[in-house]
Amino acid sequence: MEWIEVFVSVSQMGLEPVAGVMYACGLTGLMIHDASEFQEFLENPNRDWDYVADELVEEKSELETGITFFVRDNVYGKEQLVQVQSALKMLIATETELDLGTLETKIKNVAEEDWANNWKKYFKPFPVGEKIMIRPSWEELTAPPDKVVLKIDPGHIFGTGTHETTQLCMELIEEFVQKEDMVLDIGCGSGILSIAALLLEAKEADAVDIDPNAIQIAYENSDMNDIPRETYHVKSGNILEDEALHQSYSGKKYDMVVANIVADIIIALTKQVPDYIKDGGIFLCSGIITERKEDVLAGLAAGGFAVVDIKEKGNWVAIATRYKG
């Protein structure tokens, strides 16, 4: 298995919160680069070493502060990288008082434009749950499956269906969505979850994502699946911070609200989702690493949500709840 090295440029102040986001996305083995630490070492008169090689000084002097991590050179690695990028955008939107740095992502050891397309050769049609078949837009099925076919082209937005968090959430949608349901998809990415709900006969779906590119990509995917624009509506913005956006969904009383994000955002949403969901409605949340499961469960309980199902895969957890008011 080949690995791709990824570097994110971060300010010294941003190292801790950005590393926290990466851990929340399931990354481990982060390499933290703090350019100031080596400079402090050189300037410390009490340092233990009398001699430091010129080559090392030159190398470290050019060191950029940031974080390095590795993803697999396949479709899952691409999905994981896009998940991190989406989570970083949410961090920027919520931590407006912090100078996090540029958060520019650089792919090393391979041309970024090549890797952006090469992963597609690994992305083939595959089933999710009992009723859904995911089909990349550039692939053909040899025979019609006895399932709903969901065609998807994620572009540079999270949501191919290969990531455990997406699969877990789709399995819960399959379990709980009802014909004629109204669905709200928070953090929609490619639109894969809300589109799945509509293909499984939900009546209408609203979707929102902090990345403005999600609007075009989600609509392209819904069009590809012959979903009329009258039943699918996509917006962009920070639903936790933008009062006007929040009010546009408040009071609609959806039958199902879906959020495949990260634990901290889900916990924050437990205070807002009651404005969006009807009594007895279903709130599905995913994107939760195992270590944060109890934190999310506590937040859900405090928000008036009763757990009706929990699914786990790998190090990820998805939770289905019913709102009790």
mmCIF file of C-alpha atoms in Angstrom:
data_model
loop_
_atom_site.group_PDB
_atom_site.id
_atom_site.type_symbol
_atom_site.label_atom_id
_atom_site.label_comp_id
_atom_site.label_asym_id
_atom_site.label_seq_id
_atom_site.Cartn_x
_atom_site.Cartn_y
_atom_site.Cartn_z
ATOM 1 C CA MET A 1 0.000 0.000 0.000
ATOM 2 C CA GLU A 2 1.377 3.390 -1.048
ATOM 3 C CA TRP A 3 1.029 6.437 1.182
ATOM 4 C CA ILE A 4 0.758 10.131 0.350
ATOM 5 C CA GLU A 5 2.440 12.721 2.552
ATOM 6 C CA VAL A 6 0.337 15.794 3.288
ATOM 7 C CA PHE A 7 1.521 19.014 4.945
ATOM 8 C CA VAL A 8 -0.788 21.704 6.344
ATOM 9 C CA SER A 9 0.696 25.138 6.993
ATOM 10 C CA VAL A 10 -0.362 26.272 10.472
ATOM 11 C CA SER A 11 0.564 29.174 12.744
ATOM 12 C CA GLN A 12 2.218 28.387 16.063
ATOM 13 C CA MET A 13 -0.997 29.436 17.823
ATOM 14 C CA GLY A 14 -3.017 27.155 15.583
ATOM 15 C CA LEU A 15 -1.013 23.956 16.097
ATOM 16 C CA GLU A 16 -3.072 22.667 19.026
ATOM 17 C CA PRO A 17 -6.606 23.328 17.673
ATOM 18 C CA VAL A 18 -5.688 22.128 14.168
ATOM 19 C CA ALA A 19 -4.116 18.934 15.544
ATOM 20 C CA GLY A 20 -7.317 18.421 17.556
ATOM 21 C CA VAL A 21 -9.387 18.612 14.364
ATOM 22 C CA MET A 22 -7.102 16.101 12.650
ATOM 23 C CA TYR A 23 -7.396 13.661 15.536
ATOM 24 C CA ALA A 24 -11.185 14.105 15.374
ATOM 25 C CA CYS A 25 -11.000 13.074 11.697
ATOM 26 C CA GLY A 26 -9.319 9.813 12.702
ATOM 27 C CA LEU A 27 -5.735 10.747 11.839
ATOM 28 C CA THR A 28 -2.953 9.495 14.083
ATOM 29 C CA GLY A 29 0.819 9.785 13.987
ATOM 30 C CA LEU A 30 0.816 13.514 13.295
ATOM 31 C CA MET A 31 4.213 15.155 12.821
ATOM 32 C CA ILE A 32 4.185 18.625 14.409
ATOM 33 C CA HIS A 33 6.674 21.138 12.967
ATOM 34 C CA ASP A 34 7.234 24.206 15.154
ATOM 35 C CA ALA A 35 9.895 26.411 13.577
ATOM 36 C CA SER A 36 10.259 28.479 16.749
ATOM 37 C CA GLU A 37 11.366 25.503 18.842
ATOM 38 C CA PHE A 38 14.612 24.990 16.924
ATOM 39 C CA GLN A 39 15.372 28.705 17.019
ATOM 40 C CA GLU A 40 14.879 28.696 20.780
ATOM 41 C CA PHE A 41 17.247 25.724 21.012
ATOM 42 C CA LEU A 42 19.940 27.565 19.057
ATOM 43 C CA GLU A 43 19.589 30.707 21.149
ATOM 44 C CA ASN A 44 19.522 28.895 24.495
ATOM 45 C CA PRO A 45 22.889 29.514 26.199
ATOM 46 C CA ASN A 46 22.377 26.490 28.444
ATOM 47 C CA ARG A 47 21.858 23.956 25.681
ATOM 48 C CA ASP A 48 23.715 20.682 26.118
ATOM 49 C CA TRP A 49 25.278 20.558 22.644
ATOM 50 C CA ASP A 50 28.308 22.713 21.813
ATOM 51 C CA TYR A 51 28.142 22.038 18.091
ATOM 52 C CA VAL A 52 25.275 21.883 15.633
ATOM 53 C CA ALA A 53 25.975 20.854 12.039
ATOM 54 C CA ASP A 54 25.604 23.654 9.500
ATOM 55 C CA GLU A 55 23.463 21.371 7.337
ATOM 56 C CA LEU A 56 21.002 20.871 10.197
ATOM 57 C CA VAL A 57 20.858 24.615 10.904
ATOM 58 C CA GLU A 58 20.163 25.321 7.238
ATOM 59 C CA GLU A 59 17.498 22.619 7.039
ATOM 60 C CA LYS A 60 15.723 23.707 10.223
ATOM 61 C CA SER A 61 15.943 27.394 9.346
ATOM 62 C CA GLU A 62 13.821 26.692 6.274
ATOM 63 C CA LEU A 63 11.312 24.678 8.296
ATOM 64 C CA GLU A 64 7.733 25.880 7.970
ATOM 65 C CA THR A 65 5.464 25.595 10.989
ATOM 66 C CA GLY A 66 2.698 23.112 10.357
ATOM 67 C CA ILE A 67 1.529 19.519 10.599
ATOM 68 C CA THR A 68 2.386 16.529 8.418
ATOM 69 C CA PHE A 69 0.198 13.439 8.134
ATOM 70 C CA PHE A 70 -0.166 10.508 5.746
ATOM 71 C CA VAL A 71 -3.159 9.144 3.841
ATOM 72 C CA ARG A 72 -3.442 6.040 1.712
ATOM 73 C CA ASP A 73 -2.941 6.414 -2.036
ATOM 74 C CA ASN A 74 -6.477 5.309 -2.874
ATOM 75 C CA VAL A 75 -10.085 6.488 -2.799
ATOM 76 C CA TYR A 76 -10.284 6.174 0.983
ATOM 77 C CA GLY A 77 -7.207 8.358 1.379
ATOM 78 C CA LYS A 78 -8.723 10.976 -0.920
ATOM 79 C CA GLU A 79 -11.916 10.912 1.131
ATOM 80 C CA GLN A 80 -9.976 11.280 4.372
ATOM 81 C CA LEU A 81 -8.004 14.246 3.027
ATOM 82 C CA VAL A 82 -11.180 16.000 1.892
ATOM 83 C CA GLN A 83 -12.744 15.294 5.303
ATOM 84 C CA VAL A 84 -9.795 17.043 6.981
ATOM 85 C CA GLN A 85 -10.050 19.994 4.608
ATOM 86 C CA SER A 86 -13.779 20.331 5.329
ATOM 87 C CA ALA A 87 -13.175 20.163 9.083
ATOM 88 C CA LEU A 88 -10.496 22.859 8.820
ATOM 89 C CA LYS A 89 -12.964 25.141 7.034
ATOM 90 C CA MET A 90 -15.377 24.659 9.927
ATOM 91 C CA LEU A 91 -12.583 25.451 12.382
ATOM 92 C CA ILE A 92 -11.820 28.714 10.562
ATOM 93 C CA ALA A 93 -15.501 29.654 10.651
ATOM 94 C CA THR A 94 -15.934 28.953 14.358
ATOM 95 C CA GLU A 95 -12.565 30.122 15.742
ATOM 96 C CA THR A 96 -12.637 33.613 14.281
ATOM 97 C CA GLU A 97 -10.533 35.082 17.100
ATOM 98 C CA LEU A 98 -7.559 32.793 16.468
ATOM 99 C CA ASP A 99 -4.810 33.298 13.893
ATOM 100 C CA LEU A 100 -4.617 29.736 12.604
ATOM 101 C CA GLY A 101 -2.275 30.465 9.705
ATOM 102 C CA THR A 102 -3.039 29.836 6.048
ATOM 103 C CA LEU A 103 -4.046 26.158 6.567
ATOM 104 C CA GLU A 104 -2.822 25.609 3.020
ATOM 105 C CA THR A 105 -2.614 21.909 2.160
ATOM 106 C CA LYS A 106 0.393 20.637 0.214
ATOM 107 C CA ILE A 107 0.699 17.119 -1.146
ATOM 108 C CA LYS A 108 4.278 15.864 -1.211
ATOM 109 C CA ASN A 109 6.043 13.157 -3.218
ATOM 110 C CA VAL A 110 3.470 13.302 -6.037
ATOM 111 C CA ALA A 111 2.015 15.968 -8.288
ATOM 112 C CA GLU A 112 -1.206 17.166 -6.674
ATOM 113 C CA GLU A 113 -3.084 17.355 -9.975
ATOM 114 C CA ASP A 114 -2.105 13.742 -10.735
ATOM 115 C CA TRP A 115 -3.253 12.407 -7.364
ATOM 116 C CA ALA A 116 -6.493 14.399 -7.622
ATOM 117 C CA ASN A 117 -7.491 12.150 -10.526
ATOM 118 C CA ASN A 118 -5.497 8.927 -10.089
ATOM 119 C CA TRP A 119 -7.520 7.835 -7.026
ATOM 120 C CA LYS A 120 -10.543 7.442 -9.304
ATOM 121 C CA LYS A 121 -9.163 4.176 -10.690
ATOM 122 C CA TYR A 122 -9.784 2.624 -7.251
ATOM 123 C CA PHE A 123 -13.349 3.937 -6.959
ATOM 124 C CA LYS A 124 -15.687 1.231 -8.299
ATOM 125 C CA PRO A 125 -19.422 0.576 -7.748
ATOM 126 C CA PHE A 126 -20.149 -0.930 -4.338
ATOM 127 C CA PRO A 127 -23.187 -1.610 -2.110
ATOM 128 C CA VAL A 128 -24.038 0.178 1.126
ATOM 129 C CA GLY A 129 -26.564 -1.380 3.461
ATOM 130 C CA GLU A 130 -29.326 -3.499 1.926
ATOM 131 C CA LYS A 131 -30.857 -1.061 -0.542
ATOM 132 C CA ILE A 132 -28.178 1.230 -1.981
ATOM 133 C CA MET A 133 -25.544 0.787 -4.667
ATOM 134 C CA ILE A 134 -22.996 3.599 -5.022
ATOM 135 C CA ARG A 135 -21.900 4.172 -8.608
ATOM 136 C CA PRO A 136 -19.138 6.644 -9.523
ATOM 137 C CA SER A 137 -20.313 8.843 -12.378
ATOM 138 C CA TRP A 138 -17.499 7.601 -14.659
ATOM 139 C CA GLU A 139 -18.247 3.888 -14.096
ATOM 140 C CA GLU A 140 -20.932 1.664 -15.601
ATOM 141 C CA LEU A 141 -22.745 -1.208 -13.922
ATOM 142 C CA THR A 142 -22.609 -4.457 -15.896
ATOM 143 C CA ALA A 143 -26.086 -5.438 -14.736
ATOM 144 C CA PRO A 144 -28.846 -3.509 -12.942
ATOM 145 C CA PRO A 145 -28.612 -4.410 -9.249
ATOM 146 C CA ASP A 146 -31.634 -5.112 -7.090
ATOM 147 C CA LYS A 147 -30.936 -1.833 -5.310
ATOM 148 C CA VAL A 148 -31.315 1.902 -5.624
ATOM 149 C CA VAL A 149 -28.379 3.169 -7.676
ATOM 150 C CA LEU A 150 -26.866 6.414 -6.352
ATOM 151 C CA LYS A 151 -24.585 8.034 -8.917
ATOM 152 C CA ILE A 152 -21.939 10.295 -7.405
ATOM 153 C CA ASP A 153 -19.058 12.518 -8.464
ATOM 154 C CA PRO A 154 -17.631 14.037 -5.264
ATOM 155 C CA GLY A 155 -15.243 16.455 -6.941
ATOM 156 C CA HIS A 156 -13.173 17.978 -4.149
ATOM 157 C CA ILE A 157 -16.003 17.734 -1.596
ATOM 158 C CA PHE A 158 -16.367 15.064 1.116
ATOM 159 C CA GLY A 159 -18.757 12.261 0.232
ATOM 160 C CA THR A 160 -17.904 9.326 -2.028
ATOM 161 C CA GLY A 161 -19.547 6.775 0.258
ATOM 162 C CA THR A 162 -16.279 4.932 0.892
ATOM 163 C CA HIS A 163 -15.626 6.486 4.306
ATOM 164 C CA GLU A 164 -16.984 4.555 7.297
ATOM 165 C CA THR A 165 -18.795 7.621 8.637
ATOM 166 C CA THR A 166 -20.748 8.057 5.403
ATOM 167 C CA GLN A 167 -21.592 4.366 5.153
ATOM 168 C CA LEU A 168 -22.790 4.209 8.755
ATOM 169 C CA CYS A 169 -24.998 7.240 8.224
ATOM 170 C CA MET A 170 -26.440 5.823 5.001
ATOM 171 C CA GLU A 171 -27.267 2.573 6.776
ATOM 172 C CA LEU A 172 -29.157 4.550 9.421
ATOM 173 C CA ILE A 173 -30.974 6.594 6.771
ATOM 174 C CA GLU A 174 -32.009 3.341 5.125
ATOM 175 C CA GLU A 175 -33.288 2.088 8.492
ATOM 176 C CA PHE A 176 -35.259 5.155 9.548
ATOM 177 C CA VAL A 177 -36.281 7.278 6.557
ATOM 178 C CA GLN A 178 -39.981 7.120 5.739
ATOM 179 C CA LYS A 179 -41.874 7.872 2.551
ATOM 180 C CA GLU A 180 -42.875 11.555 2.444
ATOM 181 C CA ASP A 181 -40.261 12.562 5.068
ATOM 182 C CA MET A 182 -38.763 16.062 5.088
ATOM 183 C CA VAL A 183 -34.982 15.808 5.586
ATOM 184 C CA LEU A 184 -32.294 18.332 6.586
ATOM 185 C CA ASP A 185 -28.655 17.426 5.785
ATOM 186 C CA ILE A 186 -26.180 19.543 7.796
ATOM 187 C CA GLY A 187 -22.632 19.459 6.419
ATOM 188 C CA CYS A 188 -23.867 17.934 3.178
ATOM 189 C CA GLY A 189 -20.590 17.893 1.219
ATOM 190 C CA SER A 190 -21.298 16.151 -2.084
ATOM 191 C CA GLY A 191 -24.946 15.759 -1.073
ATOM 192 C CA ILE A 192 -24.665 11.987 -0.903
ATOM 193 C CA LEU A 193 -26.737 11.548 2.290
ATOM 194 C CA SER A 194 -29.654 13.792 1.366
ATOM 195 C CA ILE A 195 -29.682 12.363 -2.165
ATOM 196 C CA ALA A 196 -29.788 8.845 -0.682
ATOM 197 C CA ALA A 197 -32.768 9.870 1.473
ATOM 198 C CA LEU A 198 -34.607 11.197 -1.590
ATOM 199 C CA LEU A 199 -33.872 8.047 -3.601
ATOM 200 C CA LEU A 200 -35.313 6.092 -0.673
ATOM 201 C CA GLU A 201 -38.558 8.077 -1.145
ATOM 202 C CA ALA A 202 -38.172 10.980 1.243
ATOM 203 C CA LYS A 203 -40.447 13.758 -0.009
ATOM 204 C CA GLU A 204 -38.065 16.711 0.125
ATOM 205 C CA ALA A 205 -34.578 17.566 1.390
ATOM 206 C CA ASP A 206 -32.712 20.709 2.370
ATOM 207 C CA ALA A 207 -28.913 20.614 2.535
ATOM 208 C CA VAL A 208 -26.316 23.041 3.863
ATOM 209 C CA ASP A 209 -22.526 23.087 3.983
ATOM 210 C CA ILE A 210 -19.930 25.587 5.116
ATOM 211 C CA ASP A 211 -18.085 25.193 1.786
ATOM 212 C CA PRO A 212 -19.763 27.273 -0.967
ATOM 213 C CA ASN A 213 -18.507 24.777 -3.577
ATOM 214 C CA ALA A 214 -20.940 22.242 -2.110
ATOM 215 C CA ILE A 215 -23.884 24.032 -3.726
ATOM 216 C CA GLN A 216 -22.762 23.328 -7.288
ATOM 217 C CA ILE A 217 -21.450 19.836 -6.576
ATOM 218 C CA ALA A 218 -24.534 18.697 -4.624
ATOM 219 C CA TYR A 219 -26.839 20.016 -7.357
ATOM 220 C CA GLU A 220 -24.775 18.318 -10.066
ATOM 221 C CA ASN A 221 -25.087 15.036 -8.172
ATOM 222 C CA SER A 222 -28.826 15.463 -7.582
ATOM 223 C CA ASP A 223 -29.334 16.237 -11.288
ATOM 224 C CA MET A 224 -27.333 13.125 -12.153
ATOM 225 C CA ASN A 225 -29.803 11.110 -10.060
ATOM 226 C CA ASP A 226 -32.849 12.738 -11.707
ATOM 227 C CA ILE A 227 -33.914 14.534 -8.546
ATOM 228 C CA PRO A 228 -35.939 17.636 -9.408
ATOM 229 C CA ARG A 229 -34.710 20.950 -8.019
ATOM 230 C CA GLU A 230 -38.212 21.513 -6.584
ATOM 231 C CA THR A 231 -37.555 18.801 -4.002
ATOM 232 C CA TYR A 232 -33.887 19.526 -3.235
ATOM 233 C CA HIS A 233 -32.470 22.803 -1.950
ATOM 234 C CA VAL A 234 -28.814 23.477 -1.122
ATOM 235 C CA LYS A 235 -27.363 26.477 0.718
ATOM 236 C CA SER A 236 -23.935 27.433 2.029
ATOM 237 C CA GLY A 237 -22.922 28.951 5.345
ATOM 238 C CA ASN A 238 -22.195 28.296 8.995
ATOM 239 C CA ILE A 239 -25.479 27.205 10.524
ATOM 240 C CA LEU A 240 -24.021 27.566 14.028
ATOM 241 C CA GLU A 241 -22.914 31.186 13.561
ATOM 242 C CA ASP A 242 -25.117 32.669 10.822
ATOM 243 C CA GLU A 243 -28.399 33.711 12.459
ATOM 244 C CA ALA A 244 -30.172 34.341 9.141
ATOM 245 C CA LEU A 245 -29.196 30.883 7.883
ATOM 246 C CA HIS A 246 -30.294 29.334 11.174
ATOM 247 C CA GLN A 247 -33.660 31.078 10.943
ATOM 248 C CA SER A 248 -34.176 29.815 7.388
ATOM 249 C CA TYR A 249 -34.424 26.278 8.778
ATOM 250 C CA SER A 250 -35.840 27.037 12.223
ATOM 251 C CA GLY A 251 -39.478 26.115 12.666
ATOM 252 C CA LYS A 252 -39.721 23.898 9.561
ATOM 253 C CA LYS A 253 -39.911 20.794 11.778
ATOM 254 C CA TYR A 254 -38.126 18.166 9.700
ATOM 255 C CA ASP A 255 -38.858 14.459 10.103
ATOM 256 C CA MET A 256 -35.137 13.675 9.894
ATOM 257 C CA VAL A 257 -31.986 15.718 10.483
ATOM 258 C CA VAL A 258 -28.628 14.261 9.401
ATOM 259 C CA ALA A 259 -25.168 15.505 10.420
ATOM 260 C CA ASN A 260 -22.007 13.680 9.362
ATOM 261 C CA ILE A 261 -19.400 16.074 10.731
ATOM 262 C CA VAL A 262 -17.201 15.799 13.852
ATOM 263 C CA ALA A 263 -18.017 15.302 17.525
ATOM 264 C CA ASP A 264 -17.603 18.899 18.707
ATOM 265 C CA ILE A 265 -19.884 20.272 15.990
ATOM 266 C CA ILE A 266 -22.492 17.593 16.681
ATOM 267 C CA ILE A 267 -22.458 18.479 20.385
ATOM 268 C CA ALA A 268 -22.965 22.143 19.461
ATOM 269 C CA LEU A 269 -25.801 21.172 17.098
ATOM 270 C CA THR A 270 -27.718 19.403 19.875
ATOM 271 C CA LYS A 271 -28.685 22.899 21.083
ATOM 272 C CA GLN A 272 -29.945 23.999 17.634
ATOM 273 C CA VAL A 273 -31.425 20.872 16.079
ATOM 274 C CA PRO A 274 -34.499 21.069 18.387
ATOM 275 C CA ASP A 275 -35.440 24.222 16.425
ATOM 276 C CA TYR A 276 -35.401 22.217 13.205
ATOM 277 C CA ILE A 277 -36.934 18.863 14.127
ATOM 278 C CA LYS A 278 -40.462 17.786 14.960
ATOM 279 C CA ASP A 279 -41.276 15.952 18.191
ATOM 280 C CA GLY A 280 -40.496 12.308 17.581
ATOM 281 C CA GLY A 281 -38.234 13.192 14.645
ATOM 282 C CA ILE A 282 -34.995 11.335 13.952
ATOM 283 C CA PHE A 283 -31.563 12.965 14.401
ATOM 284 C CA LEU A 284 -28.750 10.930 12.827
ATOM 285 C CA CYS A 285 -25.184 11.911 13.658
ATOM 286 C CA SER A 286 -21.945 10.428 12.396
ATOM 287 C CA GLY A 287 -18.288 11.374 12.025
ATOM 288 C CA ILE A 288 -17.638 10.490 15.669
ATOM 289 C CA ILE A 289 -14.396 8.792 16.638
ATOM 290 C CA THR A 290 -14.795 6.075 19.260
ATOM 291 C CA GLU A 291 -12.986 8.127 21.909
ATOM 292 C CA ARG A 292 -15.660 10.861 21.662
ATOM 293 C CA LYS A 293 -18.706 8.566 21.708
ATOM 294 C CA GLU A 294 -19.593 9.192 25.372
ATOM 295 C CA ASP A 295 -19.164 12.966 24.984
ATOM 296 C CA VAL A 296 -21.623 13.004 22.095
ATOM 297 C CA LEU A 297 -24.073 10.733 23.917
ATOM 298 C CA ALA A 298 -24.025 13.099 26.913
ATOM 299 C CA GLY A 299 -24.690 16.093 24.630
ATOM 300 C CA LEU A 300 -27.560 14.287 22.908
ATOM 301 C CA ALA A 301 -29.157 13.332 26.237
ATOM 302 C CA ALA A 302 -28.913 16.915 27.477
ATOM 303 C CA GLY A 303 -30.561 18.124 24.259
ATOM 304 C CA GLY A 304 -33.578 15.870 24.646
ATOM 305 C CA PHE A 305 -32.571 13.122 22.223
ATOM 306 C CA ALA A 306 -33.141 9.448 23.080
ATOM 307 C CA VAL A 307 -30.824 6.906 21.449
ATOM 308 C CA VAL A 308 -32.590 4.350 19.243
ATOM 309 C CA ASP A 309 -29.590 2.773 17.485
ATOM 310 C CA ILE A 310 -25.803 2.906 17.451
ATOM 311 C CA LYS A 311 -23.627 1.554 14.646
ATOM 312 C CA GLU A 312 -19.855 1.210 14.744
ATOM 313 C CA LYS A 313 -17.293 0.443 12.077
ATOM 314 C CA GLY A 314 -13.557 0.609 12.580
ATOM 315 C CA ASN A 315 -12.885 3.527 14.915
ATOM 316 C CA TRP A 316 -16.074 5.352 13.958
ATOM 317 C CA VAL A 317 -19.512 5.650 15.547
ATOM 318 C CA ALA A 318 -22.890 6.738 14.169
ATOM 319 C CA ILE A 319 -25.862 7.358 16.434
ATOM 320 C CA ALA A 320 -29.585 7.447 15.665
ATOM 321 C CA THR A 321 -31.760 9.321 18.123
ATOM 322 C CA ARG A 322 -35.388 10.367 18.480
ATOM 323 C CA TYR A 323 -36.195 13.871 19.679
ATOM 324 C CA LYS A 324 -38.350 13.832 22.791
ATOM 325 C CA GLY A 325 -38.510 17.566 23.403
#
